[in-house]
Amino acid sequence: MGRKGFTTRQVQGSGAVHATPRATPIYLTAGFTFDEFGDAAAHFGAGEGYAYTRIGNPTVEAVESTLAGLEGGTGALLLASGQAATSVAILTLVSAGEHIVVSNHIYEGTRGLLLDNLARFGISASFVQDIHDPAAWEAAIRPETRAVFAESISNATNRLLDVAEVAAVAHAHGIPLVIDNTFATPYLYRPIEHGADVVVHSASKFLAGHGAVIGGAIVDAGTFDAGSTLYPQLTERDRSGAPSPAERAGGGARLAYARDSVAPRLGPTPSPLNAFLIGQGIETLSLRVDRQSANALAVAEWLAGQPVVASVDYVGLASHADHALAERVLPDGFGSVFTVTLDGGAETARSVIEALETFTHMTHLGDVRSLVLHPASTSHIHLSDDERTALGVFPGTLRFSIGIEDAADLIDDLAQAFAAVSAPVELLA
Ligand SMILES: Cc1ncc(COP(=O)(O)O)c(C=O)c1O
């Protein structure tokens, strides 16, 4: 063949480069070439090799394997967002006509997913308010319950779950416990070590850490009982007659099914670029979370002594209802997201947010920067007053996510903001 035309050379010029980079390469490609004719059939038949990034990508898999190791799981699945991780985890386990038991102290996006979306697909949910009462979990479980779901450290008021206690209730019914470990991170708390079966994350938060990407992950403990009759999607062969997830993966059947049948069909694939950034974030996770936890404790202790502060819901403080449990299960720090309720209601909360300069006003958490949000008028706006009260969200409540700045600067900023709101009116004029 003679020399190819300009346009052909233009699109086909970049041949494969073989090198051994130390940092994880970003395989930013939709697909992968098949070397031999038979490789394509081996991929579609037995799932061998890489073919298409929605099904598998080396950059994504590098992050999955690191995260599975850090959480103590047997495998992980990276997804496009935390919401995607929660959706895929639940849809792997629960079918139409079935039921899920959920802590009432959860991220509002998860509540919306259950009540507004999954309810339309025939999946119902019961919410447990007193998360420390095993009888309340037991009472919520029905014959058609297929999963129990809770957050390790809960969004908003820092309720800390006794994972071992709730896992025992779920396991007595042959049901897995799914834990959203976003607030704790695997550095501070590893739910699988306490009996959880599945862990989900919003990787957008502490894992990525720099507020630049959205991502999510599922980590599985590999504890599926292949003899269970509750999950035919995991134990029975599908219409192709291929071996079932339990036949192929044994205790890893949940993750195999999520990876092969739920995530690629629904399609919330992470970009390899985002996967790379999440992987980079994970490399400094413990350093950031150490610093953030120390900063959060210093800020929370200072806040607790301020006259304008009615309460501080930080599990690191002795005043928090779950502090004794926290001392037992969180030896490396108490996290860095918590709420504070100010006297004076929404107006005081608004004035403090408007006066803060070092804190960023935004809806996010786990960032290296310190953030503040007013839940009653944002994340919790669609709840009734009674529902907000049950969650510890009041008109004067602020949610802080403490970053890695110098703690003294954060306290100075809060001090000047509180001084501005408590100054006599004539001084403000
Ligand atoms: C505890 C928790 N889980 C899940 C999510 C959803 O994650 P994402 O925003 O990455 O979809 C969030 C988001 O704020 C969260 O706080």
GROMACS .gro file of C-alpha atoms and ligand atoms in nm:
model
  445
    1MET     CA    1   0.000   0.000   0.000
    2GLY     CA    2   0.124   0.348  -0.080
    3ARG     CA    3   0.131   0.647   0.153
    4LYS     CA    4  -0.207   0.701   0.317
    5GLY     CA    5  -0.403   1.022   0.268
    6PHE     CA    6  -0.368   1.326   0.499
    7THR     CA    7  -0.696   1.269   0.681
    8THR     CA    8  -0.631   0.899   0.739
    9ARG     CA    9  -0.285   0.979   0.883
   10GLN     CA   10  -0.439   1.259   1.092
   11VAL     CA   11  -0.683   1.027   1.275
   12GLN     CA   12  -0.475   0.712   1.287
   13GLY     CA   13  -0.138   0.864   1.372
   14SER     CA   14  -0.127   0.809   1.744
   15GLY     CA   15  -0.002   0.457   1.785
   16ALA     CA   16   0.020   0.285   2.121
   17VAL     CA   17   0.311   0.402   2.337
   18HIS     CA   18   0.457   0.145   2.576
   19ALA     CA   19   0.610   0.291   2.892
   20THR     CA   20   0.601   0.231   3.267
   21PRO     CA   21   0.474   0.548   3.435
   22ARG     CA   22   0.483   0.564   3.818
   23ALA     CA   23   0.160   0.764   3.841
   24THR     CA   24  -0.153   0.582   3.725
   25PRO     CA   25  -0.198   0.655   3.354
   26ILE     CA   26  -0.526   0.809   3.246
   27TYR     CA   27  -0.676   0.573   2.990
   28LEU     CA   28  -0.904   0.839   2.845
   29THR     CA   29  -1.048   0.621   2.576
   30ALA     CA   30  -1.395   0.496   2.493
   31GLY     CA   31  -1.263   0.156   2.396
   32PHE     CA   32  -0.971  -0.083   2.357
   33THR     CA   33  -0.853  -0.269   2.050
   34PHE     CA   34  -0.874  -0.647   2.023
   35ASP     CA   35  -0.534  -0.793   1.927
   36GLU     CA   36  -0.666  -1.122   1.790
   37PHE     CA   37  -1.000  -1.200   1.626
   38GLY     CA   38  -1.082  -1.438   1.912
   39ASP     CA   39  -1.012  -1.174   2.180
   40ALA     CA   40  -1.340  -1.001   2.098
   41ALA     CA   41  -1.540  -1.320   2.150
   42ALA     CA   42  -1.344  -1.396   2.469
   43HIS     CA   43  -1.439  -1.053   2.602
   44PHE     CA   44  -1.809  -1.077   2.515
   45GLY     CA   45  -1.829  -1.439   2.627
   46ALA     CA   46  -1.614  -1.470   2.937
   47GLY     CA   47  -1.557  -1.100   3.013
   48GLU     CA   48  -1.183  -1.124   2.941
   49GLY     CA   49  -0.973  -0.812   2.884
   50TYR     CA   50  -1.082  -0.455   2.818
   51ALA     CA   51  -1.320  -0.359   2.540
   52TYR     CA   52  -1.529  -0.054   2.627
   53THR     CA   53  -1.488   0.193   2.913
   54ARG     CA   54  -1.849   0.157   3.031
   55ILE     CA   55  -1.765  -0.206   3.106
   56GLY     CA   56  -1.408  -0.167   3.234
   57ASN     CA   57  -1.110   0.069   3.223
   58PRO     CA   58  -0.760   0.028   3.375
   59THR     CA   59  -0.755   0.375   3.538
   60VAL     CA   60  -1.092   0.306   3.697
   61GLU     CA   61  -0.985  -0.040   3.809
   62ALA     CA   62  -0.667   0.093   3.969
   63VAL     CA   63  -0.880   0.312   4.197
   64GLU     CA   64  -1.124   0.027   4.264
   65SER     CA   65  -0.847  -0.200   4.379
   66THR     CA   66  -0.694   0.065   4.611
   67LEU     CA   67  -1.031   0.145   4.765
   68ALA     CA   68  -1.126  -0.221   4.812
   69GLY     CA   69  -0.797  -0.270   4.998
   70LEU     CA   70  -0.846   0.036   5.219
   71GLU     CA   71  -1.201  -0.064   5.315
   72GLY     CA   72  -1.103  -0.427   5.367
   73GLY     CA   73  -1.340  -0.551   5.096
   74THR     CA   74  -1.291  -0.816   4.831
   75GLY     CA   75  -1.375  -0.582   4.543
   76ALA     CA   76  -1.498  -0.236   4.451
   77LEU     CA   77  -1.690  -0.064   4.174
   78LEU     CA   78  -1.626   0.301   4.091
   79LEU     CA   79  -1.925   0.499   3.963
   80ALA     CA   80  -2.006   0.844   3.835
   81SER     CA   81  -2.139   0.983   4.165
   82GLY     CA   82  -2.230   0.891   4.520
   83GLN     CA   83  -2.594   0.885   4.412
   84ALA     CA   84  -2.503   0.634   4.141
   85ALA     CA   85  -2.325   0.419   4.400
   86THR     CA   86  -2.630   0.417   4.630
   87SER     CA   87  -2.866   0.352   4.337
   88VAL     CA   88  -2.659   0.063   4.197
   89ALA     CA   89  -2.605  -0.089   4.544
   90ILE     CA   90  -2.978  -0.088   4.617
   91LEU     CA   91  -3.086  -0.203   4.270
   92THR     CA   92  -2.842  -0.493   4.295
   93LEU     CA   93  -3.024  -0.621   4.603
   94VAL     CA   94  -3.384  -0.503   4.590
   95SER     CA   95  -3.645  -0.576   4.319
   96ALA     CA   96  -3.997  -0.449   4.255
   97GLY     CA   97  -4.233  -0.557   4.534
   98GLU     CA   98  -3.946  -0.577   4.784
   99HIS     CA   99  -3.847  -0.352   5.070
  100ILE     CA  100  -3.552  -0.179   5.233
  101VAL     CA  101  -3.503  -0.070   5.594
  102VAL     CA  102  -3.321   0.262   5.625
  103SER     CA  103  -3.189   0.483   5.903
  104ASN     CA  104  -3.387   0.807   5.923
  105HIS     CA  105  -3.055   0.992   5.963
  106ILE     CA  106  -2.934   0.992   5.603
  107TYR     CA  107  -2.835   1.228   5.324
  108GLU     CA  108  -3.148   1.393   5.183
  109GLY     CA  109  -3.057   1.284   4.829
  110THR     CA  110  -3.077   0.922   4.945
  111ARG     CA  111  -3.416   0.986   5.105
  112GLY     CA  112  -3.537   1.142   4.778
  113LEU     CA  113  -3.405   0.846   4.575
  114LEU     CA  114  -3.601   0.606   4.797
  115LEU     CA  115  -3.922   0.802   4.832
  116ASP     CA  116  -3.950   0.969   4.491
  117ASN     CA  117  -3.770   0.735   4.249
  118LEU     CA  118  -3.741   0.379   4.379
  119ALA     CA  119  -4.097   0.394   4.515
  120ARG     CA  120  -4.215   0.433   4.152
  121PHE     CA  121  -4.035   0.106   4.071
  122GLY     CA  122  -4.225  -0.075   4.347
  123ILE     CA  123  -3.945  -0.066   4.606
  124SER     CA  124  -4.070   0.048   4.945
  125ALA     CA  125  -3.871   0.180   5.240
  126SER     CA  126  -3.922   0.199   5.618
  127PHE     CA  127  -3.720   0.449   5.822
  128VAL     CA  128  -3.578   0.383   6.169
  129GLN     CA  129  -3.560   0.692   6.390
  130ASP     CA  130  -3.391   0.547   6.700
  131ILE     CA  131  -3.082   0.395   6.539
  132HIS     CA  132  -2.949   0.266   6.874
  133ASP     CA  133  -3.253   0.047   6.941
  134PRO     CA  134  -3.197  -0.299   6.786
  135ALA     CA  135  -3.567  -0.375   6.846
  136ALA     CA  136  -3.660  -0.083   6.619
  137TRP     CA  137  -3.448  -0.229   6.336
  138GLU     CA  138  -3.592  -0.574   6.399
  139ALA     CA  139  -3.950  -0.442   6.396
  140ALA     CA  140  -3.896  -0.270   6.058
  141ILE     CA  141  -3.781  -0.589   5.881
  142ARG     CA  142  -4.048  -0.768   5.672
  143PRO     CA  143  -4.043  -1.098   5.481
  144GLU     CA  144  -3.977  -0.900   5.161
  145THR     CA  145  -3.694  -0.687   5.307
  146ARG     CA  146  -3.376  -0.731   5.102
  147ALA     CA  147  -3.136  -0.472   5.247
  148VAL     CA  148  -3.069  -0.257   5.552
  149PHE     CA  149  -2.910   0.082   5.481
  150ALA     CA  150  -2.753   0.346   5.708
  151GLU     CA  151  -2.470   0.598   5.729
  152SER     CA  152  -2.177   0.528   5.962
  153ILE     CA  153  -2.157   0.894   6.068
  154SER     CA  154  -2.480   1.055   5.955
  155ASN     CA  155  -2.527   1.364   5.745
  156ALA     CA  156  -2.643   1.662   5.945
  157THR     CA  157  -2.624   1.573   6.315
  158ASN     CA  158  -2.333   1.325   6.336
  159ARG     CA  159  -2.531   1.025   6.459
  160LEU     CA  160  -2.283   0.738   6.484
  161LEU     CA  161  -2.420   0.394   6.400
  162ASP     CA  162  -2.326   0.085   6.600
  163VAL     CA  163  -2.263  -0.116   6.282
  164ALA     CA  164  -2.203  -0.446   6.464
  165GLU     CA  165  -2.539  -0.418   6.643
  166VAL     CA  166  -2.740  -0.345   6.325
  167ALA     CA  167  -2.544  -0.602   6.120
  168ALA     CA  168  -2.644  -0.870   6.373
  169VAL     CA  169  -3.013  -0.785   6.324
  170ALA     CA  170  -2.984  -0.786   5.943
  171HIS     CA  171  -2.779  -1.107   5.933
  172ALA     CA  172  -3.032  -1.292   6.148
  173HIS     CA  173  -3.267  -1.245   5.849
  174GLY     CA  174  -3.005  -1.330   5.584
  175ILE     CA  175  -3.001  -0.967   5.467
  176PRO     CA  176  -2.691  -0.755   5.402
  177LEU     CA  177  -2.612  -0.428   5.581
  178VAL     CA  178  -2.517  -0.146   5.341
  179ILE     CA  179  -2.326   0.142   5.497
  180ASP     CA  180  -2.269   0.486   5.344
  181ASN     CA  181  -1.921   0.561   5.481
  182THR     CA  182  -1.879   0.900   5.312
  183PHE     CA  183  -1.841   1.108   5.631
  184ALA     CA  184  -1.606   0.867   5.810
  185THR     CA  185  -1.383   0.759   5.517
  186PRO     CA  186  -1.199   0.425   5.538
  187TYR     CA  187  -0.918   0.600   5.723
  188LEU     CA  188  -1.133   0.670   6.029
  189TYR     CA  189  -1.376   0.379   6.011
  190ARG     CA  190  -1.405   0.056   5.812
  191PRO     CA  191  -1.764  -0.072   5.835
  192ILE     CA  192  -1.671  -0.416   5.698
  193GLU     CA  193  -1.451  -0.477   6.004
  194HIS     CA  194  -1.765  -0.423   6.216
  195GLY     CA  195  -1.989  -0.657   6.016
  196ALA     CA  196  -2.118  -0.450   5.721
  197ASP     CA  197  -2.152  -0.632   5.387
  198VAL     CA  198  -2.152  -0.343   5.142
  199VAL     CA  199  -1.999   0.005   5.172
  200VAL     CA  200  -2.096   0.299   4.952
  201HIS     CA  201  -1.919   0.632   4.914
  202SER     CA  202  -1.966   0.968   4.763
  203ALA     CA  203  -1.609   0.988   4.630
  204SER     CA  204  -1.682   1.353   4.549
  205LYS     CA  205  -1.613   1.429   4.915
  206PHE     CA  206  -1.311   1.320   5.122
  207LEU     CA  207  -1.182   1.056   4.878
  208ALA     CA  208  -1.127   1.306   4.595
  209GLY     CA  209  -1.084   1.576   4.857
  210HIS     CA  210  -1.032   1.885   4.645
  211GLY     CA  211  -1.384   1.966   4.534
  212ALA     CA  212  -1.302   1.914   4.167
  213VAL     CA  213  -1.488   1.595   4.069
  214ILE     CA  214  -1.804   1.397   4.131
  215GLY     CA  215  -1.769   1.023   4.187
  216GLY     CA  216  -1.896   0.731   4.389
  217ALA     CA  217  -1.798   0.379   4.486
  218ILE     CA  218  -1.933   0.049   4.613
  219VAL     CA  219  -1.707  -0.183   4.812
  220ASP     CA  220  -1.824  -0.538   4.882
  221ALA     CA  221  -1.718  -0.760   5.171
  222GLY     CA  222  -1.757  -1.078   4.967
  223THR     CA  223  -2.000  -1.216   5.226
  224PHE     CA  224  -2.286  -1.324   4.997
  225ASP     CA  225  -2.429  -1.662   5.096
  226ALA     CA  226  -2.451  -1.853   4.769
  227GLY     CA  227  -2.713  -2.079   4.929
  228SER     CA  228  -2.955  -1.788   4.987
  229THR     CA  229  -3.297  -1.808   4.821
  230LEU     CA  230  -3.375  -1.438   4.870
  231TYR     CA  231  -3.183  -1.307   4.568
  232PRO     CA  232  -3.270  -1.503   4.251
  233GLN     CA  233  -3.093  -1.240   4.040
  234LEU     CA  234  -2.770  -1.352   4.209
  235THR     CA  235  -2.824  -1.727   4.228
  236GLU     CA  236  -3.022  -1.816   3.914
  237ARG     CA  237  -2.902  -1.817   3.556
  238ASP     CA  238  -3.033  -1.534   3.339
  239ARG     CA  239  -3.191  -1.566   2.993
  240SER     CA  240  -2.851  -1.634   2.833
  241GLY     CA  241  -2.806  -1.944   3.048
  242ALA     CA  242  -2.459  -1.826   3.153
  243PRO     CA  243  -2.342  -1.915   3.505
  244SER     CA  244  -2.516  -1.703   3.772
  245PRO     CA  245  -2.320  -1.438   3.968
  246ALA     CA  246  -2.305  -1.679   4.264
  247GLU     CA  247  -2.175  -1.960   4.042
  248ARG     CA  248  -1.912  -1.728   3.896
  249ALA     CA  249  -1.815  -1.524   4.198
  250GLY     CA  250  -1.937  -1.709   4.509
  251GLY     CA  251  -1.933  -1.466   4.803
  252GLY     CA  252  -1.857  -1.185   4.556
  253ALA     CA  253  -2.188  -1.237   4.371
  254ARG     CA  254  -2.332  -0.897   4.468
  255LEU     CA  255  -2.039  -0.706   4.321
  256ALA     CA  256  -2.021  -0.930   4.014
  257TYR     CA  257  -2.390  -0.863   3.942
  258ALA     CA  258  -2.353  -0.489   4.009
  259ARG     CA  259  -2.051  -0.473   3.777
  260ASP     CA  260  -2.184  -0.693   3.497
  261SER     CA  261  -2.558  -0.634   3.497
  262VAL     CA  262  -2.661  -0.322   3.691
  263ALA     CA  263  -2.397  -0.051   3.644
  264PRO     CA  264  -2.321  -0.105   3.272
  265ARG     CA  265  -2.691  -0.129   3.184
  266LEU     CA  266  -2.797   0.182   3.376
  267GLY     CA  267  -2.476   0.350   3.263
  268PRO     CA  268  -2.335   0.573   3.544
  269THR     CA  269  -1.975   0.515   3.430
  270PRO     CA  270  -1.703   0.736   3.581
  271SER     CA  271  -1.479   0.927   3.343
  272PRO     CA  272  -1.124   0.785   3.355
  273LEU     CA  273  -1.011   1.144   3.415
  274ASN     CA  274  -1.231   1.169   3.723
  275ALA     CA  275  -1.112   0.825   3.833
  276PHE     CA  276  -0.754   0.951   3.810
  277LEU     CA  277  -0.836   1.256   4.024
  278ILE     CA  278  -1.013   1.038   4.282
  279GLY     CA  279  -0.708   0.808   4.286
  280GLN     CA  280  -0.479   1.107   4.342
  281GLY     CA  281  -0.704   1.226   4.622
  282ILE     CA  282  -0.695   0.887   4.793
  283GLU     CA  283  -0.314   0.904   4.799
  284THR     CA  284  -0.334   1.184   5.062
  285LEU     CA  285  -0.658   1.080   5.235
  286SER     CA  286  -0.515   0.999   5.579
  287LEU     CA  287  -0.304   1.317   5.587
  288ARG     CA  288  -0.598   1.539   5.504
  289VAL     CA  289  -0.843   1.361   5.734
  290ASP     CA  290  -0.598   1.372   6.026
  291ARG     CA  291  -0.563   1.746   5.985
  292GLN     CA  292  -0.934   1.802   5.919
  293SER     CA  293  -1.033   1.601   6.228
  294ALA     CA  294  -0.788   1.793   6.448
  295ASN     CA  295  -0.911   2.125   6.307
  296ALA     CA  296  -1.275   2.022   6.348
  297LEU     CA  297  -1.221   1.929   6.713
  298ALA     CA  298  -1.052   2.264   6.782
  299VAL     CA  299  -1.329   2.458   6.604
  300ALA     CA  300  -1.609   2.256   6.768
  301GLU     CA  301  -1.460   2.304   7.116
  302TRP     CA  302  -1.431   2.678   7.056
  303LEU     CA  303  -1.787   2.699   6.921
  304ALA     CA  304  -1.926   2.513   7.223
  305GLY     CA  305  -1.802   2.797   7.446
  306GLN     CA  306  -1.970   3.080   7.254
  307PRO     CA  307  -2.277   3.253   7.403
  308VAL     CA  308  -2.459   3.263   7.066
  309VAL     CA  309  -2.421   2.884   7.022
  310ALA     CA  310  -2.712   2.675   7.155
  311SER     CA  311  -2.559   2.336   7.065
  312VAL     CA  312  -2.277   2.170   6.870
  313ASP     CA  313  -2.356   1.828   6.718
  314TYR     CA  314  -2.002   1.693   6.683
  315VAL     CA  315  -1.942   1.334   6.783
  316GLY     CA  316  -1.592   1.431   6.901
  317LEU     CA  317  -1.737   1.636   7.189
  318ALA     CA  318  -1.824   1.470   7.521
  319SER     CA  319  -2.165   1.642   7.501
  320HIS     CA  320  -2.268   1.439   7.191
  321ALA     CA  321  -2.504   1.147   7.263
  322ASP     CA  322  -2.284   0.906   7.064
  323HIS     CA  323  -1.948   1.021   7.203
  324ALA     CA  324  -1.882   0.707   7.410
  325LEU     CA  325  -1.934   0.488   7.103
  326ALA     CA  326  -1.713   0.726   6.901
  327GLU     CA  327  -1.431   0.693   7.153
  328ARG     CA  328  -1.454   0.316   7.111
  329VAL     CA  329  -1.474   0.291   6.731
  330LEU     CA  330  -1.306   0.609   6.600
  331PRO     CA  331  -0.955   0.597   6.750
  332ASP     CA  332  -0.796   0.807   6.474
  333GLY     CA  333  -1.030   1.108   6.479
  334PHE     CA  334  -1.395   1.204   6.470
  335GLY     CA  335  -1.430   1.344   6.118
  336SER     CA  336  -1.481   1.704   6.020
  337VAL     CA  337  -1.845   1.761   5.924
  338PHE     CA  338  -2.086   1.869   6.195
  339THR     CA  339  -2.373   2.103   6.274
  340VAL     CA  340  -2.404   2.396   6.511
  341THR     CA  341  -2.732   2.551   6.618
  342LEU     CA  342  -2.728   2.923   6.693
  343ASP     CA  343  -2.963   3.117   6.915
  344GLY     CA  344  -3.164   3.366   6.714
  345GLY     CA  345  -3.280   3.127   6.441
  346ALA     CA  346  -3.252   3.174   6.067
  347GLU     CA  347  -3.166   3.545   6.084
  348THR     CA  348  -2.859   3.483   6.301
  349ALA     CA  349  -2.757   3.191   6.080
  350ARG     CA  350  -2.788   3.411   5.772
  351SER     CA  351  -2.588   3.695   5.929
  352VAL     CA  352  -2.307   3.459   6.032
  353ILE     CA  353  -2.284   3.305   5.683
  354GLU     CA  354  -2.279   3.652   5.529
  355ALA     CA  355  -2.006   3.768   5.767
  356LEU     CA  356  -1.776   3.466   5.725
  357GLU     CA  357  -1.476   3.526   5.498
  358THR     CA  358  -1.244   3.225   5.528
  359PHE     CA  359  -1.530   2.974   5.512
  360THR     CA  360  -1.684   2.917   5.168
  361HIS     CA  361  -2.063   2.918   5.148
  362MET     CA  362  -2.151   2.611   4.937
  363THR     CA  363  -2.324   2.274   4.934
  364HIS     CA  364  -2.038   2.028   4.953
  365LEU     CA  365  -1.825   1.863   5.220
  366GLY     CA  366  -1.496   1.684   5.272
  367ASP     CA  367  -1.309   1.952   5.077
  368VAL     CA  368  -0.962   2.078   5.173
  369ARG     CA  369  -1.134   2.417   5.216
  370SER     CA  370  -1.373   2.489   5.503
  371LEU     CA  371  -1.736   2.516   5.396
  372VAL     CA  372  -2.061   2.630   5.554
  373LEU     CA  373  -2.427   2.571   5.463
  374HIS     CA  374  -2.769   2.650   5.615
  375PRO     CA  375  -2.950   2.311   5.591
  376ALA     CA  376  -3.303   2.435   5.676
  377SER     CA  377  -3.314   2.658   5.367
  378THR     CA  378  -3.113   2.427   5.137
  379SER     CA  379  -3.057   2.050   5.172
  380HIS     CA  380  -3.353   2.006   5.413
  381ILE     CA  381  -3.590   2.266   5.262
  382HIS     CA  382  -3.842   2.007   5.137
  383LEU     CA  383  -3.902   1.858   5.483
  384SER     CA  384  -4.171   1.971   5.726
  385ASP     CA  385  -4.074   2.146   6.051
  386ASP     CA  386  -4.148   1.825   6.242
  387GLU     CA  387  -3.931   1.619   6.006
  388ARG     CA  388  -3.644   1.867   6.038
  389THR     CA  389  -3.677   1.866   6.417
  390ALA     CA  390  -3.655   1.483   6.421
  391LEU     CA  391  -3.325   1.518   6.231
  392GLY     CA  392  -3.188   1.794   6.457
  393VAL     CA  393  -3.210   2.059   6.185
  394PHE     CA  394  -3.347   2.388   6.323
  395PRO     CA  395  -3.379   2.738   6.171
  396GLY     CA  396  -3.053   2.839   6.343
  397THR     CA  397  -2.856   2.529   6.240
  398LEU     CA  398  -2.540   2.562   6.028
  399ARG     CA  399  -2.345   2.271   5.881
  400PHE     CA  400  -1.969   2.305   5.876
  401SER     CA  401  -1.720   2.098   5.682
  402ILE     CA  402  -1.378   2.180   5.821
  403GLY     CA  403  -1.082   2.190   5.584
  404ILE     CA  404  -0.705   2.182   5.624
  405GLU     CA  405  -0.650   2.556   5.678
  406ASP     CA  406  -0.480   2.680   5.998
  407ALA     CA  407  -0.730   2.625   6.279
  408ALA     CA  408  -0.653   2.968   6.427
  409ASP     CA  409  -0.768   3.136   6.103
  410LEU     CA  410  -1.096   2.944   6.108
  411ILE     CA  411  -1.161   3.040   6.471
  412ASP     CA  412  -1.067   3.405   6.401
  413ASP     CA  413  -1.312   3.408   6.111
  414LEU     CA  414  -1.593   3.266   6.325
  415ALA     CA  415  -1.508   3.510   6.606
  416GLN     CA  416  -1.537   3.812   6.377
  417ALA     CA  417  -1.862   3.677   6.226
  418PHE     CA  418  -2.015   3.621   6.572
  419ALA     CA  419  -1.894   3.966   6.685
  420ALA     CA  420  -2.065   4.119   6.383
  421VAL     CA  421  -2.399   3.950   6.461
  422SER     CA  422  -2.393   4.018   6.832
  423ALA     CA  423  -2.283   4.382   6.798
  424PRO     CA  424  -2.545   4.636   6.910
  425VAL     CA  425  -2.757   4.755   6.617
  426GLU     CA  426  -2.621   5.114   6.628
  427LEU     CA  427  -2.266   4.980   6.580
  428LEU     CA  428  -2.375   4.785   6.272
  429ALA     CA  429  -2.547   5.087   6.115
  430LIG     C1  430  -2.356   1.095   5.294
  430LIG     C2  431  -2.371   1.118   5.147
  430LIG     N1  432  -2.397   1.015   5.066
  430LIG     C3  433  -2.413   1.031   4.932
  430LIG     C4  434  -2.406   1.156   4.874
  430LIG     C5  435  -2.427   1.169   4.727
  430LIG     O1  436  -2.303   1.184   4.664
  430LIG     P1  437  -2.279   1.258   4.525
  430LIG     O2  438  -2.307   1.403   4.548
  430LIG     O3  439  -2.137   1.227   4.493
  430LIG     O4  440  -2.374   1.200   4.426
  430LIG     C6  441  -2.378   1.267   4.955
  430LIG     C7  442  -2.370   1.402   4.894
  430LIG     O5  443  -2.369   1.502   4.962
  430LIG     C8  444  -2.361   1.247   5.095
  430LIG     O6  445  -2.335   1.351   5.178
   0.00000   0.00000   0.00000
